[in-house]
Amino acid sequence: MSYPDLADSDRQGMQTALRQAGLPDDDLRSVLKVLDGPNLSMGPQIAAFEKTFCEYTGAKHAIGVNSGTAGLHLCVRAAGIQAGDLVLTTPFSFVASTNVLLFENAVPVFVDVDERTGNINIPRLVEAARDLAAGGKKAEKWLPRTGAGTTRRLKALLPVDVFGQPPDMDAIRLLAGELGLAVIEDSCEALGSEYKGRAAGRLGDYGVYAFYPNKQITTGEGGVIVTDDDKAANFMRALRNQGRAPGDTWLQHTFLGYNYRLDEMSAALGVTQMQRIEELLAKREQVAKWYDERLAELPGIELYAVEPSTSRMSWFVYVVKFSKGIDRDAVAQALDSAGIPVRPYFAPIHLQPYMVERFGYRPGDFPVTEDLGKRGLAIPFSSVMTEKMVEQVCQAIRAVLQALPKP
Ligand SMILES: *Cc1c(COP(=O)(O)O)cnc(C)c1O
C-alpha cells in the first residue's frame, strides 16, 4: 500500500537527505518504508521506539517526544512545578534545562559547578536546598536579585549529566528524599552512560534523552522521557498529544496540552539507531580515547575528569579546557582558519540576555561556570572519525598553542 499524498519526489528528497546525513542503509530503508506505508504519525514506529527504551534502560515507561526540550517541559508539568516555585539547577548547561522552568514561570535557582567535572557542586547544592527549605533570611542569599516572586516553595532538583557524565546522583536523591523534592534528570547528553552501574536517565524520578543529530543516536529531532511513575506517564502521554486523556476523542482535550508528538519517520530512524547503539557508543569511546592519548599530557590543555562513580562514560562531546592565561578565543579562531570546526562550550545560562533582564544576573555571580565557559572548547567529535582525523586535529592544536605569544 502506498501513501496516497506522497509524490516520488518526496521520497527521493528524503532519501537524498538521509544519504547526505551519512546514515547506513538500514536506517535509510526503515525511514523509506514508513513513507511507503499509511502512517506518517501516531503509528507502530513510535510504540516500537518506546519499547526499545524500556528494554535498554529498564524503565517502566518510555514516552517519545519531538525534542529533548519538549521532554523536559513535560517532566516539569508532571512534577507539578508551578508559577513561582523554586527549582535548583545548574547554570553550566544547554539553555533548555533552564528554559523549561521559565515556560511555567517557575524560578530556576542556580548552584555553581565543580571545576573538575562541570557538574553541579554537591556540597553547595545541599546547602542551598536546606537554606531554601528553611526560608526567611537563609534562603535570601541563593535567590536571584530580581524576578524571584513571593511563593518561594522549593519544589524540585534539576541536575544535568554534563557532557554525558551524571553528577553524584546518590547524594542528590538523598537530598530530595530529605526535603520531599522531585528529581528531573536532564540526560540529553548521556544516553548510554552509567552511574555506579545504573543507567543515566534512570537516576531521578524522570529522565530525558535527546536525539538532535549531534547526540549519541539521532532521529533528526526527537527525545524520550523515562519514568517508573504510572500516573505521571499517563499525564505526559496526554500532554504530548494536545492534552487528550485516554478516552478523549480527537476534539476533546482534558488538559492544556501541546503537540510534542514524534513522527513515524523519526521514530523508525530511532529504532534502527538503537539497534546499533553499542556499536555507536564503542566508536565514540574509541575516538575519545585517541584524543585522551594525545591531549592528556599536552601543556596548555586540561581535560575534564571522569569520576570513578561513572562506571560507563557515553561520550557526547569532547571538550578541552585551556589553561588559565591562554586566550581561548584566539585558539578557536586559529583552529577555525585551519579548517578545524570548534565551538566554545557552554555559554553560562545566567548571562544570556533574557536571563540578565529577568533575574538581574551579573558577571561574577557563578565564577566557576563563567571560568569554564571562557576556557572550554568542543573539538570535532563523532562516531565516524578515524584515528588519522583525530591526529590531524591534535596536530593543529599543538601548532596553534606553540605559535601563541608567550606570556
Ligand atoms: C541537547 C540538549 C537538550 C535538548 O535538546 P533538544 O535540541 O531540544 O533535543 C537539553 N539539555 C541538554 C543539556 C542538551 O545538551
Short mmCIF file of C-alpha atoms and ligand atoms in Angstrom, two decimals:
data_model
loop_
_atom_site.label_atom_id
_atom_site.label_comp_id
_atom_site.label_asym_id
_atom_site.label_seq_id
_atom_site.Cartn_x
_atom_site.Cartn_y
_atom_site.Cartn_z
CA MET A 1 0.00 0.00 0.00
CA SER A 2 1.31 3.41 -0.92
CA TYR A 3 0.62 6.62 0.96
CA PRO A 4 -1.59 8.49 -1.49
CA ASP A 5 -0.30 12.01 -0.91
CA LEU A 6 3.39 11.34 -1.30
CA ALA A 7 4.93 12.02 -4.68
CA ASP A 8 8.02 10.13 -5.80
CA SER A 9 10.00 13.33 -5.49
CA ASP A 10 9.10 13.49 -1.78
CA ARG A 11 10.51 10.04 -1.22
CA GLN A 12 13.58 10.82 -3.30
CA GLY A 13 14.13 14.05 -1.41
CA MET A 14 14.08 12.16 1.88
CA GLN A 15 16.48 9.56 0.51
CA THR A 16 18.93 12.26 -0.56
CA ALA A 17 18.68 13.96 2.83
CA LEU A 18 19.40 10.72 4.67
CA ARG A 19 22.32 9.84 2.40
CA GLN A 20 23.78 13.28 2.99
CA ALA A 21 23.46 12.69 6.72
CA GLY A 22 25.76 9.69 6.26
CA LEU A 23 23.26 7.17 7.61
CA PRO A 24 23.69 3.49 6.72
CA ASP A 25 21.28 1.50 4.55
CA ASP A 26 19.31 0.01 7.47
CA ASP A 27 18.39 3.49 8.70
CA LEU A 28 17.51 4.60 5.22
CA ARG A 29 15.32 1.62 4.44
CA SER A 30 13.36 1.86 7.68
CA VAL A 31 12.51 5.51 7.03
CA LEU A 32 11.59 4.91 3.39
CA LYS A 33 9.36 2.03 4.45
CA VAL A 34 7.37 4.43 6.63
CA LEU A 35 6.97 6.77 3.68
CA ASP A 36 5.55 3.90 1.64
CA GLY A 37 3.05 2.99 4.37
CA PRO A 38 -0.19 4.51 5.65
CA ASN A 39 1.02 6.14 8.91
CA LEU A 40 3.28 9.16 8.99
CA SER A 41 2.33 9.92 12.59
CA MET A 42 0.85 8.01 15.55
CA GLY A 43 1.57 4.58 14.07
CA PRO A 44 3.52 1.49 15.13
CA GLN A 45 7.03 3.01 14.92
CA ILE A 46 6.67 5.29 17.94
CA ALA A 47 5.48 2.34 20.05
CA ALA A 48 8.42 0.23 18.82
CA PHE A 49 10.87 3.05 19.58
CA GLU A 50 9.49 3.50 23.10
CA LYS A 51 9.76 -0.26 23.70
CA THR A 52 13.47 -0.21 22.84
CA PHE A 53 13.94 2.41 25.57
CA CYS A 54 12.09 0.39 28.21
CA GLU A 55 14.34 -2.55 27.33
CA TYR A 56 17.56 -0.56 27.14
CA THR A 57 17.09 1.45 30.35
CA GLY A 58 14.85 -0.84 32.39
CA ALA A 59 12.28 1.95 32.74
CA LYS A 60 8.63 1.05 33.20
CA HIS A 61 7.54 3.82 30.81
CA ALA A 62 9.20 5.49 27.84
CA ILE A 63 7.45 8.39 26.10
CA GLY A 64 8.69 9.57 22.73
CA VAL A 65 8.51 13.32 22.05
CA ASN A 66 9.72 15.63 19.29
CA SER A 67 12.67 17.13 21.18
CA GLY A 68 14.63 16.82 24.38
CA THR A 69 13.32 20.24 25.37
CA ALA A 70 9.71 19.05 24.93
CA GLY A 71 10.52 16.03 27.12
CA LEU A 72 11.96 18.19 29.89
CA HIS A 73 8.96 20.52 29.72
CA LEU A 74 6.55 17.60 30.17
CA CYS A 75 8.54 16.45 33.22
CA VAL A 76 8.20 19.93 34.70
CA ARG A 77 4.42 19.71 34.25
CA ALA A 78 4.28 16.16 35.63
CA ALA A 79 6.28 17.17 38.71
CA GLY A 80 3.61 19.80 39.41
CA ILE A 81 6.06 22.69 39.17
CA GLN A 82 4.05 25.91 39.04
CA ALA A 83 4.49 29.65 38.71
CA GLY A 84 6.77 30.97 41.46
CA ASP A 85 8.07 27.54 42.52
CA LEU A 86 11.82 27.29 43.04
CA VAL A 87 13.88 24.64 41.29
CA LEU A 88 17.59 24.13 41.97
CA THR A 89 19.63 23.60 38.83
CA THR A 90 22.93 24.41 37.12
CA PRO A 91 23.92 27.47 35.06
CA PHE A 92 26.53 25.34 33.21
CA SER A 93 24.28 23.57 30.69
CA PHE A 94 22.50 23.98 27.41
CA VAL A 95 19.76 26.62 27.91
CA ALA A 96 16.88 24.14 27.53
CA SER A 97 17.34 22.74 31.06
CA THR A 98 16.54 26.18 32.48
CA ASN A 99 14.09 27.34 29.81
CA VAL A 100 11.59 24.57 30.59
CA LEU A 101 11.21 26.07 34.07
CA LEU A 102 10.60 29.52 32.65
CA PHE A 103 7.87 28.08 30.37
CA GLU A 104 5.88 27.50 33.59
CA ASN A 105 7.02 30.74 35.22
CA ALA A 106 8.92 28.75 37.81
CA VAL A 107 12.16 30.21 39.18
CA PRO A 108 15.46 28.49 38.42
CA VAL A 109 17.83 28.88 41.35
CA PHE A 110 21.39 28.26 40.25
CA VAL A 111 24.17 26.49 42.10
CA ASP A 112 27.70 26.79 40.71
CA VAL A 113 29.56 23.74 39.42
CA ASP A 114 32.57 21.59 40.22
CA GLU A 115 35.58 22.80 38.25
CA ARG A 116 36.84 19.24 37.59
CA THR A 117 33.69 17.82 36.01
CA GLY A 118 31.45 20.77 35.15
CA ASN A 119 28.69 19.08 37.14
CA ILE A 120 26.64 20.76 39.87
CA ASN A 121 28.64 21.26 43.09
CA ILE A 122 27.05 18.82 45.54
CA PRO A 123 28.03 20.37 48.92
CA ARG A 124 26.74 23.73 47.68
CA LEU A 125 23.57 22.14 46.34
CA VAL A 126 22.89 20.54 49.73
CA GLU A 127 23.49 23.87 51.50
CA ALA A 128 21.25 25.75 49.06
CA ALA A 129 18.41 23.23 49.27
CA ARG A 130 18.41 23.24 53.08
CA ASP A 131 18.56 27.04 53.20
CA LEU A 132 15.73 27.43 50.69
CA ALA A 133 13.61 24.86 52.51
CA ALA A 134 14.22 26.75 55.78
CA GLY A 135 13.09 30.00 54.12
CA GLY A 136 13.48 33.51 55.52
CA LYS A 137 16.89 35.20 55.59
CA LYS A 138 18.82 31.99 54.95
CA ALA A 139 17.01 31.45 51.67
CA GLU A 140 17.60 35.01 50.52
CA LYS A 141 21.26 34.66 49.53
CA TRP A 142 20.53 31.94 46.95
CA LEU A 143 17.80 33.84 45.13
CA PRO A 144 18.32 35.99 42.04
CA ARG A 145 18.35 39.80 42.51
CA THR A 146 15.01 40.19 40.73
CA GLY A 147 12.18 38.03 39.45
CA ALA A 148 12.06 35.51 42.30
CA GLY A 149 8.44 36.31 43.15
CA THR A 150 6.98 35.60 46.56
CA THR A 151 5.82 31.97 46.54
CA ARG A 152 9.29 30.60 47.31
CA ARG A 153 8.39 26.95 47.63
CA LEU A 154 11.35 24.70 46.78
CA LYS A 155 9.81 22.05 44.59
CA ALA A 156 12.44 20.10 42.65
CA LEU A 157 16.04 19.49 41.67
CA LEU A 158 17.01 19.52 38.01
CA PRO A 159 20.55 18.13 37.63
CA VAL A 160 22.20 17.79 34.21
CA ASP A 161 24.53 14.97 33.11
CA VAL A 162 27.08 17.40 31.70
CA PHE A 163 28.89 16.19 28.55
CA GLY A 164 27.41 12.72 29.28
CA GLN A 165 28.56 12.31 32.89
CA PRO A 166 26.00 12.08 35.71
CA PRO A 167 26.70 14.07 38.88
CA ASP A 168 26.66 12.30 42.28
CA MET A 169 23.05 11.18 41.95
CA ASP A 170 23.04 9.18 45.21
CA ALA A 171 23.67 12.42 47.08
CA ILE A 172 21.01 14.20 45.02
CA ARG A 173 18.41 11.50 45.70
CA LEU A 174 19.23 11.54 49.40
CA LEU A 175 18.72 15.31 49.48
CA ALA A 176 15.47 15.03 47.52
CA GLY A 177 14.22 12.39 49.97
CA GLU A 178 15.13 14.54 52.97
CA LEU A 179 13.23 17.57 51.64
CA GLY A 180 10.46 15.88 49.64
CA LEU A 181 11.61 17.16 46.24
CA ALA A 182 11.13 15.77 42.74
CA VAL A 183 14.26 15.00 40.69
CA ILE A 184 14.28 15.61 36.94
CA GLU A 185 17.48 14.27 35.37
CA ASP A 186 18.50 16.01 32.15
CA SER A 187 20.24 13.12 30.38
CA CYS A 188 20.02 14.73 26.98
CA GLU A 189 23.79 14.32 26.63
CA ALA A 190 24.09 10.98 28.41
CA LEU A 191 22.30 8.14 26.63
CA GLY A 192 24.33 5.01 27.45
CA SER A 193 26.24 6.40 30.43
CA GLU A 194 26.11 4.59 33.74
CA TYR A 195 26.46 5.81 37.30
CA LYS A 196 27.56 3.03 39.68
CA GLY A 197 26.18 0.51 37.18
CA ARG A 198 22.81 2.25 36.78
CA ALA A 199 21.65 3.85 33.53
CA ALA A 200 21.91 7.63 33.25
CA GLY A 201 18.39 8.99 32.90
CA ARG A 202 17.12 6.46 35.46
CA LEU A 203 18.66 8.13 38.49
CA GLY A 204 15.86 10.58 39.36
CA ASP A 205 12.05 10.45 39.17
CA TYR A 206 12.14 11.41 35.50
CA GLY A 207 14.89 11.28 32.91
CA VAL A 208 15.06 12.72 29.41
CA TYR A 209 17.22 11.81 26.39
CA ALA A 210 17.56 13.84 23.18
CA PHE A 211 18.29 12.91 19.56
CA TYR A 212 19.35 16.00 17.64
CA PRO A 213 21.94 14.91 15.01
CA ASN A 214 24.97 15.58 17.24
CA LYS A 215 23.71 13.29 20.05
CA GLN A 216 24.72 9.65 20.57
CA ILE A 217 21.78 8.48 18.45
CA THR A 218 19.64 10.65 16.20
CA THR A 219 16.07 10.84 14.96
CA GLY A 220 16.64 14.19 13.24
CA GLU A 221 14.74 15.89 16.04
CA GLY A 222 13.40 13.94 19.00
CA GLY A 223 13.53 12.91 22.62
CA VAL A 224 12.36 10.23 25.05
CA ILE A 225 11.20 10.57 28.65
CA VAL A 226 11.67 7.61 31.00
CA THR A 227 9.93 7.12 34.35
CA ASP A 228 8.54 4.38 36.58
CA ASP A 229 5.60 6.55 37.68
CA ASP A 230 2.35 5.27 36.07
CA LYS A 231 0.31 8.37 36.78
CA ALA A 232 2.97 10.78 35.53
CA ALA A 233 3.49 8.68 32.40
CA ASN A 234 -0.22 8.77 31.53
CA PHE A 235 -0.33 12.51 32.13
CA MET A 236 2.71 13.16 29.95
CA ARG A 237 1.30 10.97 27.16
CA ALA A 238 -1.85 13.08 27.24
CA LEU A 239 0.05 16.38 27.28
CA ARG A 240 2.22 15.29 24.35
CA ASN A 241 -0.95 14.67 22.34
CA GLN A 242 -2.71 18.05 22.72
CA GLY A 243 -3.96 17.19 26.21
CA ARG A 244 -6.11 14.25 25.10
CA ALA A 245 -6.61 11.86 28.02
CA PRO A 246 -7.31 8.16 27.35
CA GLY A 247 -10.92 8.01 26.10
CA ASP A 248 -10.95 11.58 24.77
CA THR A 249 -11.99 11.92 21.13
CA TRP A 250 -9.90 13.89 18.61
CA LEU A 251 -11.56 17.18 19.61
CA GLN A 252 -11.78 16.54 23.33
CA HIS A 253 -8.93 17.84 25.44
CA THR A 254 -8.97 17.10 29.16
CA PHE A 255 -5.77 19.06 29.77
CA LEU A 256 -3.95 22.06 28.34
CA GLY A 257 -1.53 20.16 26.12
CA TYR A 258 0.96 20.52 23.30
CA ASN A 259 1.84 18.91 20.03
CA TYR A 260 5.03 17.23 21.21
CA ARG A 261 4.46 14.03 19.18
CA LEU A 262 7.38 12.27 17.48
CA ASP A 263 6.50 11.42 13.87
CA GLU A 264 6.83 7.91 12.42
CA MET A 265 9.82 8.61 10.14
CA SER A 266 11.82 9.90 13.11
CA ALA A 267 10.74 7.02 15.33
CA ALA A 268 11.64 4.47 12.63
CA LEU A 269 15.10 6.00 12.37
CA GLY A 270 15.35 5.79 16.15
CA VAL A 271 14.51 2.08 16.13
CA THR A 272 17.35 1.19 13.76
CA GLN A 273 19.73 3.60 15.51
CA MET A 274 19.01 1.86 18.82
CA GLN A 275 19.81 -1.50 17.21
CA ARG A 276 23.32 -0.14 16.66
CA ILE A 277 23.70 1.75 19.93
CA GLU A 278 26.52 -0.39 21.33
CA GLU A 279 28.49 -0.01 18.10
CA LEU A 280 27.90 3.77 18.07
CA LEU A 281 28.93 4.17 21.72
CA ALA A 282 32.02 2.00 21.24
CA LYS A 283 33.13 4.10 18.28
CA ARG A 284 32.67 7.32 20.24
CA GLU A 285 34.59 5.83 23.16
CA GLN A 286 37.45 4.93 20.81
CA VAL A 287 37.58 8.47 19.42
CA ALA A 288 37.62 9.91 22.97
CA LYS A 289 40.47 7.53 23.84
CA TRP A 290 42.50 8.65 20.81
CA TYR A 291 42.04 12.25 21.95
CA ASP A 292 42.91 11.37 25.59
CA GLU A 293 46.16 9.71 24.50
CA ARG A 294 47.24 12.77 22.58
CA LEU A 295 45.95 15.60 24.77
CA ALA A 296 46.23 14.41 28.39
CA GLU A 297 49.88 15.48 28.72
CA LEU A 298 49.82 18.45 26.35
CA PRO A 299 50.93 21.65 28.15
CA GLY A 300 48.23 24.33 27.99
CA ILE A 301 45.36 21.83 27.98
CA GLU A 302 43.36 20.30 30.80
CA LEU A 303 40.80 17.54 30.37
CA TYR A 304 37.55 17.16 32.28
CA ALA A 305 37.69 14.42 34.92
CA VAL A 306 35.68 11.23 34.58
CA GLU A 307 34.72 10.22 38.14
CA PRO A 308 35.06 6.65 39.50
CA SER A 309 31.26 6.70 40.01
CA THR A 310 30.86 6.95 36.23
CA SER A 311 31.01 3.21 35.61
CA ARG A 312 30.39 3.84 31.93
CA MET A 313 31.00 7.12 30.12
CA SER A 314 28.95 7.71 26.99
CA TRP A 315 30.78 10.47 25.15
CA PHE A 316 28.57 13.26 23.80
CA VAL A 317 31.19 15.90 23.05
CA TYR A 318 34.91 16.18 23.61
CA VAL A 319 35.60 19.41 25.45
CA VAL A 320 39.07 20.61 26.38
CA LYS A 321 39.88 23.39 28.86
CA PHE A 322 42.75 25.69 28.06
CA SER A 323 44.97 26.61 31.00
CA LYS A 324 44.45 29.99 32.63
CA GLY A 325 46.26 32.71 30.71
CA ILE A 326 45.69 31.12 27.29
CA ASP A 327 43.41 33.13 25.00
CA ARG A 328 40.77 30.51 24.16
CA ASP A 329 39.10 32.70 21.56
CA ALA A 330 42.38 33.27 19.72
CA VAL A 331 43.00 29.50 19.70
CA ALA A 332 39.47 28.87 18.46
CA GLN A 333 39.87 31.38 15.67
CA ALA A 334 43.22 29.95 14.58
CA LEU A 335 41.76 26.41 14.52
CA ASP A 336 38.77 27.62 12.57
CA SER A 337 41.05 29.25 9.99
CA ALA A 338 42.93 25.96 9.74
CA GLY A 339 39.63 24.31 8.78
CA ILE A 340 39.02 22.65 12.17
CA PRO A 341 35.47 23.42 13.30
CA VAL A 342 35.40 24.12 17.06
CA ARG A 343 32.86 25.65 19.43
CA PRO A 344 33.05 27.34 22.84
CA TYR A 345 31.07 25.15 25.26
CA PHE A 346 28.92 26.05 27.28
CA ALA A 347 27.98 29.74 27.43
CA PRO A 348 26.74 30.36 31.02
CA ILE A 349 22.94 30.38 31.13
CA HIS A 350 22.67 33.13 33.76
CA LEU A 351 24.41 35.62 31.44
CA GLN A 352 22.11 35.10 28.45
CA PRO A 353 20.37 38.44 27.75
CA TYR A 354 16.85 37.29 28.72
CA MET A 355 18.17 35.86 32.00
CA VAL A 356 20.00 39.08 32.87
CA GLU A 357 16.88 41.09 32.10
CA ARG A 358 14.56 38.91 34.14
CA PHE A 359 16.71 37.96 37.13
CA GLY A 360 19.37 40.69 37.26
CA TYR A 361 22.37 38.38 37.00
CA ARG A 362 25.84 39.87 36.64
CA PRO A 363 29.25 38.56 35.62
CA GLY A 364 30.86 37.06 38.73
CA ASP A 365 27.66 35.54 40.12
CA PHE A 366 28.75 31.96 39.27
CA PRO A 367 32.52 32.21 38.86
CA VAL A 368 33.33 28.54 38.18
CA THR A 369 30.68 28.32 35.45
CA GLU A 370 31.95 31.54 33.91
CA ASP A 371 35.58 30.39 34.07
CA LEU A 372 34.76 27.03 32.42
CA GLY A 373 32.68 28.85 29.83
CA LYS A 374 35.68 31.04 28.97
CA ARG A 375 38.25 28.23 28.86
CA GLY A 376 36.27 25.37 27.26
CA LEU A 377 36.30 24.37 23.62
CA ALA A 378 34.43 21.49 21.99
CA ILE A 379 36.66 19.97 19.32
CA PRO A 380 35.44 17.83 16.40
CA PHE A 381 33.84 14.64 17.71
CA SER A 382 31.65 11.97 16.16
CA SER A 383 31.41 8.21 15.73
CA VAL A 384 32.72 8.38 12.16
CA MET A 385 36.08 10.00 13.00
CA THR A 386 39.21 7.99 12.19
CA GLU A 387 42.45 7.99 14.15
CA LYS A 388 44.02 9.96 11.33
CA MET A 389 41.39 12.71 11.65
CA VAL A 390 41.95 12.83 15.42
CA GLU A 391 45.71 13.12 14.84
CA GLN A 392 45.17 15.99 12.39
CA VAL A 393 43.03 17.89 14.90
CA CYS A 394 45.60 17.34 17.65
CA GLN A 395 48.46 18.41 15.40
CA ALA A 396 46.60 21.61 14.61
CA ILE A 397 46.01 22.25 18.33
CA ARG A 398 49.69 21.67 19.12
CA ALA A 399 50.76 24.01 16.33
CA VAL A 400 48.36 26.76 17.40
CA LEU A 401 49.41 26.51 21.07
CA GLN A 402 53.09 26.69 20.11
CA ALA A 403 52.53 29.73 17.93
CA LEU A 404 50.79 31.70 20.73
CA PRO A 405 52.76 34.64 22.04
CA LYS A 406 54.43 33.58 25.30
CA PRO A 407 53.05 35.40 28.35
C1 LIG B 1 20.62 18.60 23.61
C2 LIG B 1 20.24 19.02 24.98
C3 LIG B 1 18.90 19.23 25.36
C4 LIG B 1 17.71 19.06 24.45
O1 LIG B 1 17.88 19.47 23.19
P1 LIG B 1 16.80 19.41 22.01
O2 LIG B 1 17.52 20.14 20.94
O3 LIG B 1 15.58 20.07 22.48
O4 LIG B 1 16.55 17.98 21.66
C5 LIG B 1 18.64 19.55 26.68
N1 LIG B 1 19.63 19.67 27.59
C6 LIG B 1 20.93 19.48 27.26
C7 LIG B 1 21.95 19.61 28.34
C8 LIG B 1 21.29 19.17 25.95
O5 LIG B 1 22.57 19.02 25.63
#
